[in-house]
mmCIF file of C-alpha atoms in Angstrom:
data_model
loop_
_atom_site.group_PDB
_atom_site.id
_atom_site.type_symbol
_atom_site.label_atom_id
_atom_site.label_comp_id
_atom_site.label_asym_id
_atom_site.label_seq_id
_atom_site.Cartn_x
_atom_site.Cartn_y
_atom_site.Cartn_z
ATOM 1 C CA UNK A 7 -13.322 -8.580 -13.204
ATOM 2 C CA UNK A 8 -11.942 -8.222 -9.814
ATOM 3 C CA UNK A 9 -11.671 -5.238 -7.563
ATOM 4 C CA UNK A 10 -8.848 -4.416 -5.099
ATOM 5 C CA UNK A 11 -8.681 -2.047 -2.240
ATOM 6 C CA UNK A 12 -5.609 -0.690 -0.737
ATOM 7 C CA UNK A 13 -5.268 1.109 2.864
ATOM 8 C CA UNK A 14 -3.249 4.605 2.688
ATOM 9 C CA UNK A 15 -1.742 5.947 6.212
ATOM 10 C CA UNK A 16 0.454 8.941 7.194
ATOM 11 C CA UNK A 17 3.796 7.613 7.996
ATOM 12 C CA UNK A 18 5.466 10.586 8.861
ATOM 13 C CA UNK A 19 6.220 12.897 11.933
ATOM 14 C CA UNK A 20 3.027 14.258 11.502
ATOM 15 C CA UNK A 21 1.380 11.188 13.410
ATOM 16 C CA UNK A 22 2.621 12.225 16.308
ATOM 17 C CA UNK A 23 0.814 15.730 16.018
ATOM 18 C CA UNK A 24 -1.875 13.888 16.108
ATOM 19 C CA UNK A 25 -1.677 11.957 18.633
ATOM 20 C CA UNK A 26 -0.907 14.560 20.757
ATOM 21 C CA UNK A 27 -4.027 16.336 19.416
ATOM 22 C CA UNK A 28 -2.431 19.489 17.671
ATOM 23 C CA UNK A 29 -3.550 18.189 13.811
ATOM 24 C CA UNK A 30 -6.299 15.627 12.866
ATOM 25 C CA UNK A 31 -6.379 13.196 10.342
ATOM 26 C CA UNK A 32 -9.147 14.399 8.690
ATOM 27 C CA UNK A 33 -7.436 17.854 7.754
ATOM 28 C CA UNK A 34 -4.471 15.952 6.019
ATOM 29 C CA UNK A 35 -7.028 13.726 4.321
ATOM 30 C CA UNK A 36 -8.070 17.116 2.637
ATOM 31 C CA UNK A 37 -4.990 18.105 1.965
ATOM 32 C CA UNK A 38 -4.762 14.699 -0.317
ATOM 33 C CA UNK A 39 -7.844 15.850 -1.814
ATOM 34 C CA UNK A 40 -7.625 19.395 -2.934
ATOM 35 C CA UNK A 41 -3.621 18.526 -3.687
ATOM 36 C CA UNK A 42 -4.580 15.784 -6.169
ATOM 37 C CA UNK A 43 -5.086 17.135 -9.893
ATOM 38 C CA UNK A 44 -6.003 16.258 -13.267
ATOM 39 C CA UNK A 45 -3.042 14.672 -15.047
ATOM 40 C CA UNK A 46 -1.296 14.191 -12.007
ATOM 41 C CA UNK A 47 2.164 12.382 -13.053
ATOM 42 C CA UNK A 48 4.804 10.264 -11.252
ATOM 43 C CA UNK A 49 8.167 9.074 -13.394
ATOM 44 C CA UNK A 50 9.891 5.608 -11.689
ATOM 45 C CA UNK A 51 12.908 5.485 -13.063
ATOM 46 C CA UNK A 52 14.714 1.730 -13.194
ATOM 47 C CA UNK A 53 18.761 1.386 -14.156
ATOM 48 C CA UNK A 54 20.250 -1.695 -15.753
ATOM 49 C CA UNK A 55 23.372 -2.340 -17.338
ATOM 50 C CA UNK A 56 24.214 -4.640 -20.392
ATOM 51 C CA UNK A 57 28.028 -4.907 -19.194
ATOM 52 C CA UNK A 58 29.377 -1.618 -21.333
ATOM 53 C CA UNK A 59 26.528 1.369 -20.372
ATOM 54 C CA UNK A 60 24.045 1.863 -17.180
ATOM 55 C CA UNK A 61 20.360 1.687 -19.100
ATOM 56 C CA UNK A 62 18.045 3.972 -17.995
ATOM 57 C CA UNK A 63 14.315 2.845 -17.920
ATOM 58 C CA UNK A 64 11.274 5.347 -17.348
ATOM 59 C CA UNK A 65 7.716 4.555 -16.521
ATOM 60 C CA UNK A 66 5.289 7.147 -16.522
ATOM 61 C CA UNK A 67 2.001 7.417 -14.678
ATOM 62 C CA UNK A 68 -0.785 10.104 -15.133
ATOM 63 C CA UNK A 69 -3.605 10.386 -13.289
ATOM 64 C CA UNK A 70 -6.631 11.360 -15.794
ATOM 65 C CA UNK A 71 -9.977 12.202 -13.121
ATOM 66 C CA UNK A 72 -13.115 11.408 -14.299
ATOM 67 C CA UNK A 73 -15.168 13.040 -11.273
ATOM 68 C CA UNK A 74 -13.719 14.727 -8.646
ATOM 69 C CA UNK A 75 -16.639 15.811 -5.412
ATOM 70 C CA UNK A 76 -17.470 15.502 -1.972
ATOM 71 C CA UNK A 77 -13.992 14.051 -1.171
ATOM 72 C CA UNK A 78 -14.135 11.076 -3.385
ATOM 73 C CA UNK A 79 -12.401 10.496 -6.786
ATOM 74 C CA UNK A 80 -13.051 8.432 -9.259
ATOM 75 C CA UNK A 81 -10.608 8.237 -12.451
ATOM 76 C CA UNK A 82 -8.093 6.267 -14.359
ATOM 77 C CA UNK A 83 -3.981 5.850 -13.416
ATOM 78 C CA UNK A 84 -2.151 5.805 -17.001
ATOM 79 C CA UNK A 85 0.991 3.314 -17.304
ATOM 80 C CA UNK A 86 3.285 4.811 -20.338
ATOM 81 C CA UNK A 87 6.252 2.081 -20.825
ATOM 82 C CA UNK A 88 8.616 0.860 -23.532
ATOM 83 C CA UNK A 89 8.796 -3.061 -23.882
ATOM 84 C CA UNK A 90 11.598 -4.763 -26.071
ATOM 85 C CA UNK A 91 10.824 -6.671 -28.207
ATOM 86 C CA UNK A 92 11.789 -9.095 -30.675
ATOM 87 C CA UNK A 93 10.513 -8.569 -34.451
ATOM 88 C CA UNK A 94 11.376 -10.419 -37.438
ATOM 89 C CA UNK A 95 12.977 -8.440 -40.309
ATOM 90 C CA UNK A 96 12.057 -9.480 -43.955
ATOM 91 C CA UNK A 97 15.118 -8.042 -45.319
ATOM 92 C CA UNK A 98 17.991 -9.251 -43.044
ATOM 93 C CA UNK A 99 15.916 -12.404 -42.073
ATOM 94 C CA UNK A 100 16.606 -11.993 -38.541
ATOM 95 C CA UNK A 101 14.719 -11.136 -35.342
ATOM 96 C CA UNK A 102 15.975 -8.154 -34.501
ATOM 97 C CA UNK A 103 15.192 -5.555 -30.399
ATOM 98 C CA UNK A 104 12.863 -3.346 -30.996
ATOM 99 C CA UNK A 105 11.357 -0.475 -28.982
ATOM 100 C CA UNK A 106 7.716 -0.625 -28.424
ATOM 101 C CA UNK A 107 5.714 1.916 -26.587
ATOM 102 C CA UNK A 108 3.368 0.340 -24.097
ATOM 103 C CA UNK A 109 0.141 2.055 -22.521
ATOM 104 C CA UNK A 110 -1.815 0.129 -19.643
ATOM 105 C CA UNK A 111 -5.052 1.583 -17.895
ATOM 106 C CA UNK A 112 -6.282 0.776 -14.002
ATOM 107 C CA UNK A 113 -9.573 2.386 -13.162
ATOM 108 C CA UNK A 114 -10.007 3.604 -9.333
ATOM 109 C CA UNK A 115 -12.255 4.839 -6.738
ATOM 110 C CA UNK A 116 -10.734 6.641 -3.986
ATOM 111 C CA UNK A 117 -12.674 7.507 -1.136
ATOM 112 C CA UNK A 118 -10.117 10.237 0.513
ATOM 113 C CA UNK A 119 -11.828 10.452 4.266
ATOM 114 C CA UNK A 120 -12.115 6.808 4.599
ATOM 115 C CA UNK A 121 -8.440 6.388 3.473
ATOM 116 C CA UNK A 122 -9.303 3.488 1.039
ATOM 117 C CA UNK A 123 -8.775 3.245 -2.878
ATOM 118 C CA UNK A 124 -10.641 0.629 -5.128
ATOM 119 C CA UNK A 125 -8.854 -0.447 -8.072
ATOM 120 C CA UNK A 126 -8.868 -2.971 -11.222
ATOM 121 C CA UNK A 127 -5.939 -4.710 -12.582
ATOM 122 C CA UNK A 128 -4.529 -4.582 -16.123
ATOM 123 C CA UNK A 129 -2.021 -7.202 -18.331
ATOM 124 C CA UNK A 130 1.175 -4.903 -17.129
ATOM 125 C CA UNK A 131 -0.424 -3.434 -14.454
ATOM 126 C CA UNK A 132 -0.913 -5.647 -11.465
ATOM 127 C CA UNK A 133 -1.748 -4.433 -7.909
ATOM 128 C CA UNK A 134 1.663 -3.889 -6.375
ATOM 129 C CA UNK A 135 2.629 -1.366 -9.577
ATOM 130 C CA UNK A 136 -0.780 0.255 -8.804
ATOM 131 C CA UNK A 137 -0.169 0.892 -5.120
ATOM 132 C CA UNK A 138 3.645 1.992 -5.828
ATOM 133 C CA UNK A 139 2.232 4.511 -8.455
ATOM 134 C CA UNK A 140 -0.722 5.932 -6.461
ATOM 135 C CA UNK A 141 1.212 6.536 -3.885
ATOM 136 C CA UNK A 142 4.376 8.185 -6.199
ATOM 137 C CA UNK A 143 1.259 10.045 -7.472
ATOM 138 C CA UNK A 144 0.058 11.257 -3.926
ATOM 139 C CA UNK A 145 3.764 11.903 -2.726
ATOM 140 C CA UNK A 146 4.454 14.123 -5.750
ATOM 141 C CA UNK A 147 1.022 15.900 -5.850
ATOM 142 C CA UNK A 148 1.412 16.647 -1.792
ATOM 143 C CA UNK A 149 5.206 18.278 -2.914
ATOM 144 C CA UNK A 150 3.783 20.260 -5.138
ATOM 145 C CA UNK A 151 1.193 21.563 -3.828
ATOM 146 C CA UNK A 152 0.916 21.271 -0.220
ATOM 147 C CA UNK A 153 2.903 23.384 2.190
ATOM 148 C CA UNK A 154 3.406 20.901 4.389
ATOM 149 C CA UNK A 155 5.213 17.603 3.652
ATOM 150 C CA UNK A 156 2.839 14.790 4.404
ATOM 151 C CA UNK A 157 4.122 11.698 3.917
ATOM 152 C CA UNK A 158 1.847 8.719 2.896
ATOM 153 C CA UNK A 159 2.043 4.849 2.656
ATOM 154 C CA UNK A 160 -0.524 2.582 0.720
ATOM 155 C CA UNK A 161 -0.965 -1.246 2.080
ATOM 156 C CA UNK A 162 -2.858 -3.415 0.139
ATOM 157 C CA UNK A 163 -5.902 -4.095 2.617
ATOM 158 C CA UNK A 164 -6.263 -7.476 3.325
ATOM 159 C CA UNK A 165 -8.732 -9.949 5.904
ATOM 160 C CA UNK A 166 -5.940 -9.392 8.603
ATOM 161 C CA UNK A 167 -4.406 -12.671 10.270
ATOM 162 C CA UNK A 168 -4.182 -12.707 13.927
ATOM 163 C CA UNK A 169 -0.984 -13.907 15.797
ATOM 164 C CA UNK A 170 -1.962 -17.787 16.215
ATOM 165 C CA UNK A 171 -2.187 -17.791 12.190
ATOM 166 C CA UNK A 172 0.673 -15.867 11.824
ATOM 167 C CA UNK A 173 2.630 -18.708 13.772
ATOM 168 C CA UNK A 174 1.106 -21.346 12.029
ATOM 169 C CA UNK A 175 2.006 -20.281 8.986
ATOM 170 C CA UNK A 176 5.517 -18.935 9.536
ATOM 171 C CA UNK A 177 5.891 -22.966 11.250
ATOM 172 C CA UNK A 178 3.923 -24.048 7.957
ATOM 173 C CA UNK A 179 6.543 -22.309 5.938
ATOM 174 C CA UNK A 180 9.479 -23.764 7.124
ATOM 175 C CA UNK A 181 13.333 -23.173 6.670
ATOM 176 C CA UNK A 182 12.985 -19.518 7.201
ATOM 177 C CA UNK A 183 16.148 -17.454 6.367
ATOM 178 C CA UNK A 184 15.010 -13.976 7.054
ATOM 179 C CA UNK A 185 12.209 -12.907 9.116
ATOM 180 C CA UNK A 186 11.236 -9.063 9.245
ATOM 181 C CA UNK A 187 8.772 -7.501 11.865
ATOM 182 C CA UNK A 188 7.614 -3.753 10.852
ATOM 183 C CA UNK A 189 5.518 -1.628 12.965
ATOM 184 C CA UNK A 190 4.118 1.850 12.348
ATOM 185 C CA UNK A 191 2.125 4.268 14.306
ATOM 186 C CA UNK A 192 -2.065 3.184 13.597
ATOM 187 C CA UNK A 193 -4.162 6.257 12.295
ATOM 188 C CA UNK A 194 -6.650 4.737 14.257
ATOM 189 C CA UNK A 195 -10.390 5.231 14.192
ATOM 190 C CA UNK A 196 -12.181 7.682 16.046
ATOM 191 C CA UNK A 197 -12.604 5.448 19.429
ATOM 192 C CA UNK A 198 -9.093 3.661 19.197
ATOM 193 C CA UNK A 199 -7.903 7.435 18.795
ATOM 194 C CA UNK A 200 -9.423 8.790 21.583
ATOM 195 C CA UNK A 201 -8.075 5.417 23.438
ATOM 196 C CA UNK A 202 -4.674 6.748 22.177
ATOM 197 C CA UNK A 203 -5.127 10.478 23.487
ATOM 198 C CA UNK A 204 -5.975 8.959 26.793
ATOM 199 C CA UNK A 205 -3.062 6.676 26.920
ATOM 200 C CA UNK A 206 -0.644 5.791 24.405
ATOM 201 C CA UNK A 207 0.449 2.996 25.869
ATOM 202 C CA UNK A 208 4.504 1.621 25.814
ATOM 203 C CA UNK A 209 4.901 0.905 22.617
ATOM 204 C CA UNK A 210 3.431 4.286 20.871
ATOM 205 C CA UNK A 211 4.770 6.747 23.571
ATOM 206 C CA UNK A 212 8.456 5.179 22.564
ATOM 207 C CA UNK A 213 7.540 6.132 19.032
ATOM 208 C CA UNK A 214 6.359 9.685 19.837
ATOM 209 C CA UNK A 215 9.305 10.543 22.041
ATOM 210 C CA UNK A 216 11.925 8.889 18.891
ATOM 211 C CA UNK A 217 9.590 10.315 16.292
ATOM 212 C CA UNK A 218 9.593 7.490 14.600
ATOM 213 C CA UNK A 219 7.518 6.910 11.406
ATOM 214 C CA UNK A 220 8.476 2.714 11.235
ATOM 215 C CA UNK A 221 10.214 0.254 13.255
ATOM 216 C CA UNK A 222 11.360 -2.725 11.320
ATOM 217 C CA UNK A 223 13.704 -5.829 12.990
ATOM 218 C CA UNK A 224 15.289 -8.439 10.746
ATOM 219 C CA UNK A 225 16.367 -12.024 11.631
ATOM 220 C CA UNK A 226 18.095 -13.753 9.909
ATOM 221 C CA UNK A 227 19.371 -17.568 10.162
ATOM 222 C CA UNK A 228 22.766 -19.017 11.080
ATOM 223 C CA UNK A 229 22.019 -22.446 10.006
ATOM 224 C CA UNK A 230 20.764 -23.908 6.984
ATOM 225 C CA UNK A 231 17.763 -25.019 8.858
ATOM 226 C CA UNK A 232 16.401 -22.310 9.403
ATOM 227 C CA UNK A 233 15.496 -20.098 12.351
ATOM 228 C CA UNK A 234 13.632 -21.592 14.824
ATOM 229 C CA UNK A 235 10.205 -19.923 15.501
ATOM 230 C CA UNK A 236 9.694 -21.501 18.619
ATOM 231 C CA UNK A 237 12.569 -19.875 20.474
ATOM 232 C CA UNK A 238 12.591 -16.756 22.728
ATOM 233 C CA UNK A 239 14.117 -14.070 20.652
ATOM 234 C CA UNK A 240 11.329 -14.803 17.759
ATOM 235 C CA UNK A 241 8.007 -15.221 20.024
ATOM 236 C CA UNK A 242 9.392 -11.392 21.890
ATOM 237 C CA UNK A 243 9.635 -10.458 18.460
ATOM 238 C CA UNK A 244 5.882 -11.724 17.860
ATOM 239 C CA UNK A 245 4.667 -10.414 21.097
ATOM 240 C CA UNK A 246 6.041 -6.563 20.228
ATOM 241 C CA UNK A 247 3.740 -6.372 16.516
ATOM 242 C CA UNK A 248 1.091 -7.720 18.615
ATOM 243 C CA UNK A 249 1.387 -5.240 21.469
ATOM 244 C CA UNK A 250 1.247 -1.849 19.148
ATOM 245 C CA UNK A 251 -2.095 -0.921 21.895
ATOM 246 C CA UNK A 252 -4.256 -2.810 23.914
ATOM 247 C CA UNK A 253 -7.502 -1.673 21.973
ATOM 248 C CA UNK A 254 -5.324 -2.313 18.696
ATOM 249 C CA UNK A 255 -5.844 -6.544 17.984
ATOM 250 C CA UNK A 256 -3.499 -8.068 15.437
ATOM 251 C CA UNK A 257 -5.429 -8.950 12.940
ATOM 252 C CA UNK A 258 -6.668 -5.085 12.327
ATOM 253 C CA UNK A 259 -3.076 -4.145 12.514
ATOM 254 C CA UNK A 260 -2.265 -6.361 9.932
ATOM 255 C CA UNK A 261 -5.460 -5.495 8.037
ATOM 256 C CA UNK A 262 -4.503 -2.034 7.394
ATOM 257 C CA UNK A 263 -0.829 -2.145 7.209
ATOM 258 C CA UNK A 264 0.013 -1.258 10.682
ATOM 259 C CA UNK A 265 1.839 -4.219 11.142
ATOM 260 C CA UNK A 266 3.497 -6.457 9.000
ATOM 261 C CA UNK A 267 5.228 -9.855 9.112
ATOM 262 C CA UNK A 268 7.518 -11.311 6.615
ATOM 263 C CA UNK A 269 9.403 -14.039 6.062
ATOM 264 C CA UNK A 270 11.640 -15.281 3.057
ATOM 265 C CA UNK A 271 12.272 -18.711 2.987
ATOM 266 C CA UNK A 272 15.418 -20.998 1.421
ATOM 267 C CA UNK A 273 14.160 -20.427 -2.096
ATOM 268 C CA UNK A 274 14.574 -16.960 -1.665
ATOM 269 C CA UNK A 275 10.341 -16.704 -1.556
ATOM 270 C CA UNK A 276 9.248 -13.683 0.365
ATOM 271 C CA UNK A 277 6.025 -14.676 2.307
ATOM 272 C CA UNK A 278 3.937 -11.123 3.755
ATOM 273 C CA UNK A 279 0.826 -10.712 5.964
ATOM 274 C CA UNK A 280 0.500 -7.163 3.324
ATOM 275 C CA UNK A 281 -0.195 -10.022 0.537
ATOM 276 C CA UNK A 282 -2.300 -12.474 2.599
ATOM 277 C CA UNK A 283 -5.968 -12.723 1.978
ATOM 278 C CA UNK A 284 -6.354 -9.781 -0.070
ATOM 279 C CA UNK A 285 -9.670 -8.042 -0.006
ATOM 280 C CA UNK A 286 -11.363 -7.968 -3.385
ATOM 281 C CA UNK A 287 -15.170 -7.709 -5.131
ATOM 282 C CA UNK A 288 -15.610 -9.499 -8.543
ATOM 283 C CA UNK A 289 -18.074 -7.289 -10.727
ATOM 284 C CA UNK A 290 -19.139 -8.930 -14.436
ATOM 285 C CA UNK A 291 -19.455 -5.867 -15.383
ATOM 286 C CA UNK A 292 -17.657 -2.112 -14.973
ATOM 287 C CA UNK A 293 -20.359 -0.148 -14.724
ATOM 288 C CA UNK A 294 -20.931 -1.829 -11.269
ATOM 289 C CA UNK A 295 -17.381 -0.728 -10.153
ATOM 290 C CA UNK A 296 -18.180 2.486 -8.250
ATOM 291 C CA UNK A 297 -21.356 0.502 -6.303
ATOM 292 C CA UNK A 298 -18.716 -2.214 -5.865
ATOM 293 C CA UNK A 299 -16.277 0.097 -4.662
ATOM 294 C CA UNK A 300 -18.812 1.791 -1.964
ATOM 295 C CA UNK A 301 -20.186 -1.207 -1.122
ATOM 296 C CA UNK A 302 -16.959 -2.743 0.343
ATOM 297 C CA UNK A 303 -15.566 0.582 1.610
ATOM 298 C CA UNK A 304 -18.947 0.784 3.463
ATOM 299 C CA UNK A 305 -18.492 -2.856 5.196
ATOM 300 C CA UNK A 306 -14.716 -2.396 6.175
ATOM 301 C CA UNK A 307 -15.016 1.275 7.217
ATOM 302 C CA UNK A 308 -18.426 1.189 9.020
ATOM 303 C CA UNK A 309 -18.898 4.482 7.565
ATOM 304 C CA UNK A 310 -18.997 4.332 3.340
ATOM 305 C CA UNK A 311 -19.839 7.517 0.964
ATOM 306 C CA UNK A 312 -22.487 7.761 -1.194
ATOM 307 C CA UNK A 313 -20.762 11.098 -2.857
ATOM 308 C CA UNK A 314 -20.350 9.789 -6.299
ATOM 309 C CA UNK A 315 -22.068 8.538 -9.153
ATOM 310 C CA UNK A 316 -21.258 5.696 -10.900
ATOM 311 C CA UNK A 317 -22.466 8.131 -14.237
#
């Protein structure tokens, strides 16, 4: 069994509160905590059409909390879909659509101060539907009950790639149609924050003055070659991600999701530092998954929580 961990971050105008020292992280982390509740549920809705009606299609997550202390969580998200499928009929000897309900379970450990979740995966429940429905769950638990609207991203958290491996493997890719270079504000640790109050440097002071909560720039090719990622206009490009703050290297931005690089290739492939070199634990067993959880959270945080049991 294999255990990921995902990386969540304000991305909203409230980052700039902190950076100018009127809120701190840590109080918005509790907000996530005490605003998170038993059965907990977030509805994605999906449209289709079969060329005479628009489909509607509803997923359901709950959240179903096991333990809930010392700002850590440890529970289960609920997937509630229905699949169609095909099922042979006796009478009419045909294989006839049929509507079948479909429940998944992921297990999780978040650790709310230290802004990291731990998570298994499931048949119809991979990573990416994890992270979009914990953070749907987070999103609609904060609207609920919070007074103020905190807005929260989750980035799968990965080794981080620094810019010489970025550019290897964006040249390793090859015929790159679209390239896409997303920034957004760090909440940094306590010493890169306190680098931050001192001096925000360029790049963040132009995102505090335009409130920004993400930057994002798009190329995209003229020629069926590809752009070319040795030219001017795509090294700038490069050097900007890489410049968020001089006590800010690339490979933690890209780490925890403060940067991002993609690129989407002639086959219509989407390549993404977010999906590089993810960071995971294999356990043989789930009774080890808390431990598992802490253990990791420990080594990438520098900090850890011993607050709940594996029980």
């Amino acid at each position: 069994m294999v255990i990921y961990f995902a990386k969540i971050n304000l991305n909203s105008k409230h980052i700039c509160d902190v950076y100018d020292k009127k809120l701190k992280i840590n109080h918005m982390l509790e907000y996530i905590f005490s605003c998170l509740k038993d059965c907990e549920v977030y509805v994605k809705s999906e449209f289709s059409s079969n060329g005479m009606e628009l489909i509607q299609k509803d997923t359901t997550y709950t959240m179903g909390i096991q333990e809930k202390k010392n700002y850590c969580i440890r529970g289960y998200v609920f997937k509630k879909a229905t699949l169609h499928a095909k099922k042979y009929n006796a009478e009419t000897k045909r294989l006839e659509m049929r509507n079948v309900d479909s429940d998944e379970a992921i297990e999780f450990y978040f650790d709310v101060l230290n802004e990291t979740v731990g998570f298994t995966r499931a048949n119809r429940l991979g990573y990416k539907m994890f992270i979009e429905a914990f953070q749907g769950l987070i999103d609609n638990a904060i609207n609920k009950h919070c007074k103020e609207k905190y807005k929260f991203n989750i980035e799968l958290l990965t080794e981080g790639m620094n810019i010489e491996e970025i550019v290897y493997e964006l040249e390793r890719i090859g015929n790159i149609q679209t390239l896409n270079f997303r920034i957004q504000p760090p909440n940094a640790d306590s010493e890169l924050m306190a680098e931050i109050n001192r001096n925000a440097e360029n790049t963040l002071e132009k995102f505090n003055e335009a409130k920004l909560a993400s930057k994002s720039v798009i190329l995209t090719s003229s020629s069926t070659l590809g752009l070319n990622i040795k030219s001017r206009e795509v090294q700038n490009q490069l050097k900007d991600v890489a410049g968020i703050h001089s006590k800010l290297d690339m490979k933690t931005a890209t780490k925890r999701g403060y940067v991002e690089v993609s690129a989407i290739d002639q086959f219509g492939i989407n390549h993404s530092t977010k999906s590089s070199k993810p960071i995971t634990k294999r356990i043989t067993d789930i009774i080890e998954f808390v431990e598992a959880c802490k253990e990791v959270i420990k080594a990438e945080s520098g900090k850890g929580t011993d607050n709940v049991s594996g029980d």
